[in-house]
Amino acid sequence: MAWREIGPHRIYRGAWTDVIDEVRGEVDALCSDPPYGMKANTDSTRFSGGSGSGRNRGRKWGPIVGDDRSFDPGPFLGFRRVALFGMNHFAARLPVGTTLVWVKRNDAAFGKFLSDAELVWMKGGHGVYCRRVVSSPSKTIFEACGKWPGQGGRSAHPTQKPLDIMDWVLRRLRVPAGGVVFDPFMGSGSTGVACVRLGLRFVGCEIVPEYFDAAAGRIDREVAATADARRLPTAA
């Protein structure tokens, strides 16, 4: 299996089944947005202004690998700390735990199109906690590649999560300082970028080469930016 080290972080290009036994002993937490088993329509041109130029340009993505069958969270429940997005799609297979609610819209937009919120299951506890993070196509694109749409930027994944929400979920997991977070479905690497910013080590796995390359680029840029920030002189 191909893999890369980026600073203290390690990412694999391939199926999570090939690495989970290898990484299990070093992992402090698992945080992931897995395929839900909903056969999602990833043609974003249907609601983002078509395939022409402009800030809301959409893309016709390919099918999400594994999304054609029901997701089984069982292999991941043995980790000490776990957070899984999309819990409403496989709730019957989960034990009682904490529910994190990502509110994706402002009040005026409730009920307009697609979902108003997403649910994250977190191992342990039984509370329900909410966070509102309203993103935009332009911000998603900037977070994907460091360029705005007018600068030639493009999104990196059809279900790319905002870094602000990944930061919140990782903080809720209470990963020890310098701890290791594993994402078996890392997509374009949002979990990894958030780990870099929080001073956590990241281990990720992605089966689609395009998304693996996007994740590698994002994590590489974030590691470099963090190193540059540390070298800046402090004010006298």
CSV table of C-alpha atoms in Angstrom, one decimal:
chain,number,residue,atom,x,y,z
A,1,MET,CA,0.0,0.0,0.0
A,2,ALA,CA,1.3,3.5,-0.9
A,3,TRP,CA,1.8,5.9,2.0
A,4,ARG,CA,3.3,9.2,2.8
A,5,GLU,CA,4.8,10.9,5.9
A,6,ILE,CA,4.2,14.6,6.2
A,7,GLY,CA,6.0,15.8,9.3
A,8,PRO,CA,4.6,13.6,12.2
A,9,HIS,CA,1.6,12.7,10.1
A,10,ARG,CA,1.1,9.6,8.0
A,11,ILE,CA,-1.5,8.9,5.3
A,12,TYR,CA,-2.2,5.7,3.3
A,13,ARG,CA,-3.7,5.4,-0.2
A,14,GLY,CA,-5.9,2.3,0.0
A,15,ALA,CA,-8.6,0.6,2.0
A,16,TRP,CA,-8.8,1.1,5.7
A,17,THR,CA,-9.0,-2.7,6.1
A,18,ASP,CA,-5.4,-3.0,5.1
A,19,VAL,CA,-4.1,-0.7,7.9
A,20,ILE,CA,-6.5,-0.8,10.8
A,21,ASP,CA,-4.7,-3.6,12.7
A,22,GLU,CA,-1.4,-1.8,12.1
A,23,VAL,CA,-2.5,1.5,13.5
A,24,ARG,CA,-4.9,0.5,16.3
A,25,GLY,CA,-2.2,0.4,19.0
A,26,GLU,CA,-1.0,3.9,18.4
A,27,VAL,CA,-4.4,5.6,18.0
A,28,ASP,CA,-6.0,7.8,20.7
A,29,ALA,CA,-9.1,8.7,18.8
A,30,LEU,CA,-11.0,7.8,15.6
A,31,CYS,CA,-12.8,10.7,13.8
A,32,SER,CA,-14.4,10.2,10.4
A,33,ASP,CA,-17.1,11.0,7.9
A,34,PRO,CA,-17.8,7.5,6.4
A,35,PRO,CA,-19.9,6.6,3.5
A,36,TYR,CA,-23.5,6.5,4.8
A,37,GLY,CA,-25.0,3.9,2.5
A,38,MET,CA,-27.4,6.5,1.0
A,39,LYS,CA,-26.3,6.3,-2.7
A,40,ALA,CA,-25.8,10.1,-2.6
A,41,ASN,CA,-26.2,12.1,-5.8
A,42,THR,CA,-22.8,13.9,-6.0
A,43,ASP,CA,-23.6,16.0,-9.1
A,44,SER,CA,-23.3,19.4,-7.4
A,45,THR,CA,-24.1,21.2,-10.7
A,46,ARG,CA,-27.8,20.5,-9.9
A,47,PHE,CA,-27.9,23.2,-7.2
A,48,SER,CA,-24.7,25.2,-7.5
A,49,GLY,CA,-25.2,27.3,-10.6
A,50,GLY,CA,-24.2,24.7,-13.2
A,51,SER,CA,-20.8,23.9,-14.6
A,52,GLY,CA,-19.9,27.3,-16.0
A,53,SER,CA,-17.6,29.8,-14.4
A,54,GLY,CA,-18.4,31.8,-11.3
A,55,ARG,CA,-18.2,31.5,-7.5
A,56,ASN,CA,-20.9,28.8,-7.3
A,57,ARG,CA,-19.5,26.5,-10.0
A,58,GLY,CA,-20.4,22.9,-9.4
A,59,ARG,CA,-18.8,19.6,-10.3
A,60,LYS,CA,-20.0,16.2,-11.4
A,61,TRP,CA,-18.3,14.0,-8.9
A,62,GLY,CA,-18.1,10.2,-9.2
A,63,PRO,CA,-20.0,7.9,-6.8
A,64,ILE,CA,-18.7,7.8,-3.2
A,65,VAL,CA,-16.9,4.5,-2.7
A,66,GLY,CA,-18.9,2.2,-0.3
A,67,ASP,CA,-22.0,4.4,-0.4
A,68,ASP,CA,-23.9,1.8,-2.3
A,69,ARG,CA,-24.3,-0.4,0.8
A,70,SER,CA,-25.2,0.0,4.4
A,71,PHE,CA,-22.4,1.3,6.6
A,72,ASP,CA,-21.3,-0.9,9.5
A,73,PRO,CA,-19.6,1.0,12.4
A,74,GLY,CA,-18.8,-2.1,14.3
A,75,PRO,CA,-15.1,-2.3,13.3
A,76,PHE,CA,-14.5,1.2,14.8
A,77,LEU,CA,-16.4,1.0,18.1
A,78,GLY,CA,-13.5,-0.5,20.0
A,79,PHE,CA,-11.4,2.6,19.8
A,80,ARG,CA,-11.3,4.6,23.1
A,81,ARG,CA,-12.6,7.8,21.6
A,82,VAL,CA,-14.8,7.7,18.5
A,83,ALA,CA,-16.8,10.3,16.4
A,84,LEU,CA,-18.7,9.3,13.3
A,85,PHE,CA,-20.6,11.7,11.1
A,86,GLY,CA,-24.0,10.6,9.6
A,87,MET,CA,-25.2,8.6,12.6
A,88,ASN,CA,-28.8,8.9,11.6
A,89,HIS,CA,-28.1,6.6,8.7
A,90,PHE,CA,-26.8,3.7,10.9
A,91,ALA,CA,-28.1,4.6,14.4
A,92,ALA,CA,-29.6,1.1,14.9
A,93,ARG,CA,-26.0,-0.3,14.9
A,94,LEU,CA,-24.7,2.1,17.5
A,95,PRO,CA,-24.8,2.0,21.3
A,96,VAL,CA,-26.0,4.9,23.3
A,97,GLY,CA,-23.6,7.8,23.2
A,98,THR,CA,-23.3,11.5,22.8
A,99,THR,CA,-24.9,13.3,19.9
A,100,LEU,CA,-23.2,16.3,18.3
A,101,VAL,CA,-25.5,18.4,16.0
A,102,TRP,CA,-23.9,20.5,13.3
A,103,VAL,CA,-26.4,23.2,12.4
A,104,LYS,CA,-25.5,24.1,8.8
A,105,ARG,CA,-27.8,27.0,8.2
A,106,ASN,CA,-29.1,30.3,9.5
A,107,ASP,CA,-32.7,30.3,10.7
A,108,ALA,CA,-34.1,31.9,7.6
A,109,ALA,CA,-32.8,29.1,5.4
A,110,PHE,CA,-34.3,26.2,7.4
A,111,GLY,CA,-36.3,23.7,5.3
A,112,LYS,CA,-35.3,25.2,2.0
A,113,PHE,CA,-33.2,22.4,0.4
A,114,LEU,CA,-31.3,19.4,1.6
A,115,SER,CA,-30.6,19.0,5.3
A,116,ASP,CA,-30.5,21.8,7.9
A,117,ALA,CA,-28.1,19.8,10.1
A,118,GLU,CA,-25.8,16.8,10.4
A,119,LEU,CA,-25.5,14.4,13.3
A,120,VAL,CA,-22.3,13.0,14.7
A,121,TRP,CA,-22.2,10.1,17.1
A,122,MET,CA,-19.6,10.2,19.8
A,123,LYS,CA,-18.7,7.3,22.0
A,124,GLY,CA,-19.6,7.6,25.6
A,125,GLY,CA,-22.0,9.9,27.5
A,126,HIS,CA,-25.6,10.6,26.5
A,127,GLY,CA,-25.9,14.3,26.0
A,128,VAL,CA,-26.8,16.3,22.9
A,129,TYR,CA,-24.6,19.3,21.9
A,130,CYS,CA,-25.0,21.8,19.0
A,131,ARG,CA,-22.7,24.0,17.0
A,132,ARG,CA,-23.7,26.3,14.2
A,133,VAL,CA,-21.2,26.6,11.4
A,134,VAL,CA,-22.5,28.1,8.2
A,135,SER,CA,-20.1,27.7,5.4
A,136,SER,CA,-20.2,28.7,1.7
A,137,PRO,CA,-19.1,27.3,-1.6
A,138,SER,CA,-16.3,29.9,-1.8
A,139,LYS,CA,-15.0,29.2,1.7
A,140,THR,CA,-15.1,25.4,1.0
A,141,ILE,CA,-13.0,26.0,-2.1
A,142,PHE,CA,-10.5,28.2,-0.3
A,143,GLU,CA,-10.1,25.6,2.5
A,144,ALA,CA,-9.6,22.9,-0.2
A,145,CYS,CA,-6.7,24.5,-2.0
A,146,GLY,CA,-5.8,27.9,-0.6
A,147,LYS,CA,-7.3,29.7,-3.6
A,148,TRP,CA,-10.7,31.5,-4.0
A,149,PRO,CA,-12.9,30.6,-7.0
A,150,GLY,CA,-11.8,33.7,-8.9
A,151,GLN,CA,-8.2,32.6,-8.4
A,152,GLY,CA,-8.8,29.2,-10.0
A,153,GLY,CA,-9.6,27.4,-6.8
A,154,ARG,CA,-11.7,24.2,-6.9
A,155,SER,CA,-13.4,22.1,-4.2
A,156,ALA,CA,-11.6,18.8,-3.4
A,157,HIS,CA,-14.4,16.4,-2.4
A,158,PRO,CA,-18.2,16.3,-2.7
A,159,THR,CA,-18.8,16.0,1.1
A,160,GLN,CA,-15.9,18.1,2.3
A,161,LYS,CA,-16.4,19.3,5.9
A,162,PRO,CA,-15.7,22.8,7.1
A,163,LEU,CA,-12.5,23.0,9.2
A,164,ASP,CA,-14.4,24.9,12.0
A,165,ILE,CA,-16.7,21.9,12.5
A,166,MET,CA,-13.8,19.4,12.5
A,167,ASP,CA,-12.1,21.6,15.1
A,168,TRP,CA,-15.2,21.4,17.3
A,169,VAL,CA,-15.6,17.7,17.0
A,170,LEU,CA,-12.0,17.0,17.8
A,171,ARG,CA,-12.1,19.2,20.8
A,172,ARG,CA,-15.2,17.4,22.0
A,173,LEU,CA,-13.3,14.1,21.8
A,174,ARG,CA,-10.8,15.5,24.3
A,175,VAL,CA,-7.8,13.9,22.5
A,176,PRO,CA,-4.6,14.2,24.7
A,177,ALA,CA,-2.1,16.8,23.7
A,178,GLY,CA,0.0,15.4,20.9
A,179,GLY,CA,-2.3,12.4,20.6
A,180,VAL,CA,-3.0,10.4,17.4
A,181,VAL,CA,-6.2,10.7,15.5
A,182,PHE,CA,-7.2,8.1,12.9
A,183,ASP,CA,-9.5,8.8,9.9
A,184,PRO,CA,-10.2,5.6,7.9
A,185,PHE,CA,-12.2,7.6,5.3
A,186,MET,CA,-10.2,10.8,5.2
A,187,GLY,CA,-11.5,12.1,1.8
A,188,SER,CA,-9.8,15.4,1.1
A,189,GLY,CA,-8.1,15.5,4.5
A,190,SER,CA,-10.2,18.0,6.6
A,191,THR,CA,-9.7,15.9,9.7
A,192,GLY,CA,-5.9,15.9,9.1
A,193,VAL,CA,-5.8,19.7,8.6
A,194,ALA,CA,-7.7,20.3,11.8
A,195,CYS,CA,-5.3,17.9,13.6
A,196,VAL,CA,-2.3,19.9,12.4
A,197,ARG,CA,-3.9,23.1,13.7
A,198,LEU,CA,-4.6,21.5,17.1
A,199,GLY,CA,-1.2,20.1,17.5
A,200,LEU,CA,-2.4,16.5,17.1
A,201,ARG,CA,-0.8,13.8,15.0
A,202,PHE,CA,-2.9,12.4,12.2
A,203,VAL,CA,-3.1,9.0,10.5
A,204,GLY,CA,-5.5,8.8,7.5
A,205,CYS,CA,-6.6,6.4,4.9
A,206,GLU,CA,-8.2,7.1,1.5
A,207,ILE,CA,-9.0,4.7,-1.3
A,208,VAL,CA,-9.5,7.2,-4.2
A,209,PRO,CA,-6.2,8.5,-5.6
A,210,GLU,CA,-7.7,11.9,-6.5
A,211,TYR,CA,-8.8,12.5,-2.9
A,212,PHE,CA,-5.6,11.1,-1.4
A,213,ASP,CA,-3.6,13.6,-3.5
A,214,ALA,CA,-5.9,16.4,-2.4
A,215,ALA,CA,-5.5,15.4,1.2
A,216,ALA,CA,-1.7,15.2,0.9
A,217,GLY,CA,-1.5,18.7,-0.6
A,218,ARG,CA,-3.8,20.2,2.1
A,219,ILE,CA,-1.9,18.6,5.0
A,220,ASP,CA,1.4,19.5,3.5
A,221,ARG,CA,0.4,23.1,3.1
A,222,GLU,CA,-0.9,23.3,6.7
A,223,VAL,CA,2.3,21.7,8.1
A,224,ALA,CA,4.4,24.2,6.2
A,225,ALA,CA,2.2,27.1,7.3
A,226,THR,CA,2.4,26.0,10.9
A,227,ALA,CA,6.1,25.8,10.7
A,228,ASP,CA,6.4,29.2,9.2
A,229,ALA,CA,4.2,30.7,11.9
A,230,ARG,CA,6.4,29.3,14.6
A,231,ARG,CA,9.4,30.9,13.0
A,232,LEU,CA,7.9,34.4,13.0
A,233,PRO,CA,9.6,36.7,15.5
A,234,THR,CA,7.7,37.7,18.5
A,235,ALA,CA,6.9,41.3,19.3
A,236,ALA,CA,9.3,43.0,21.7
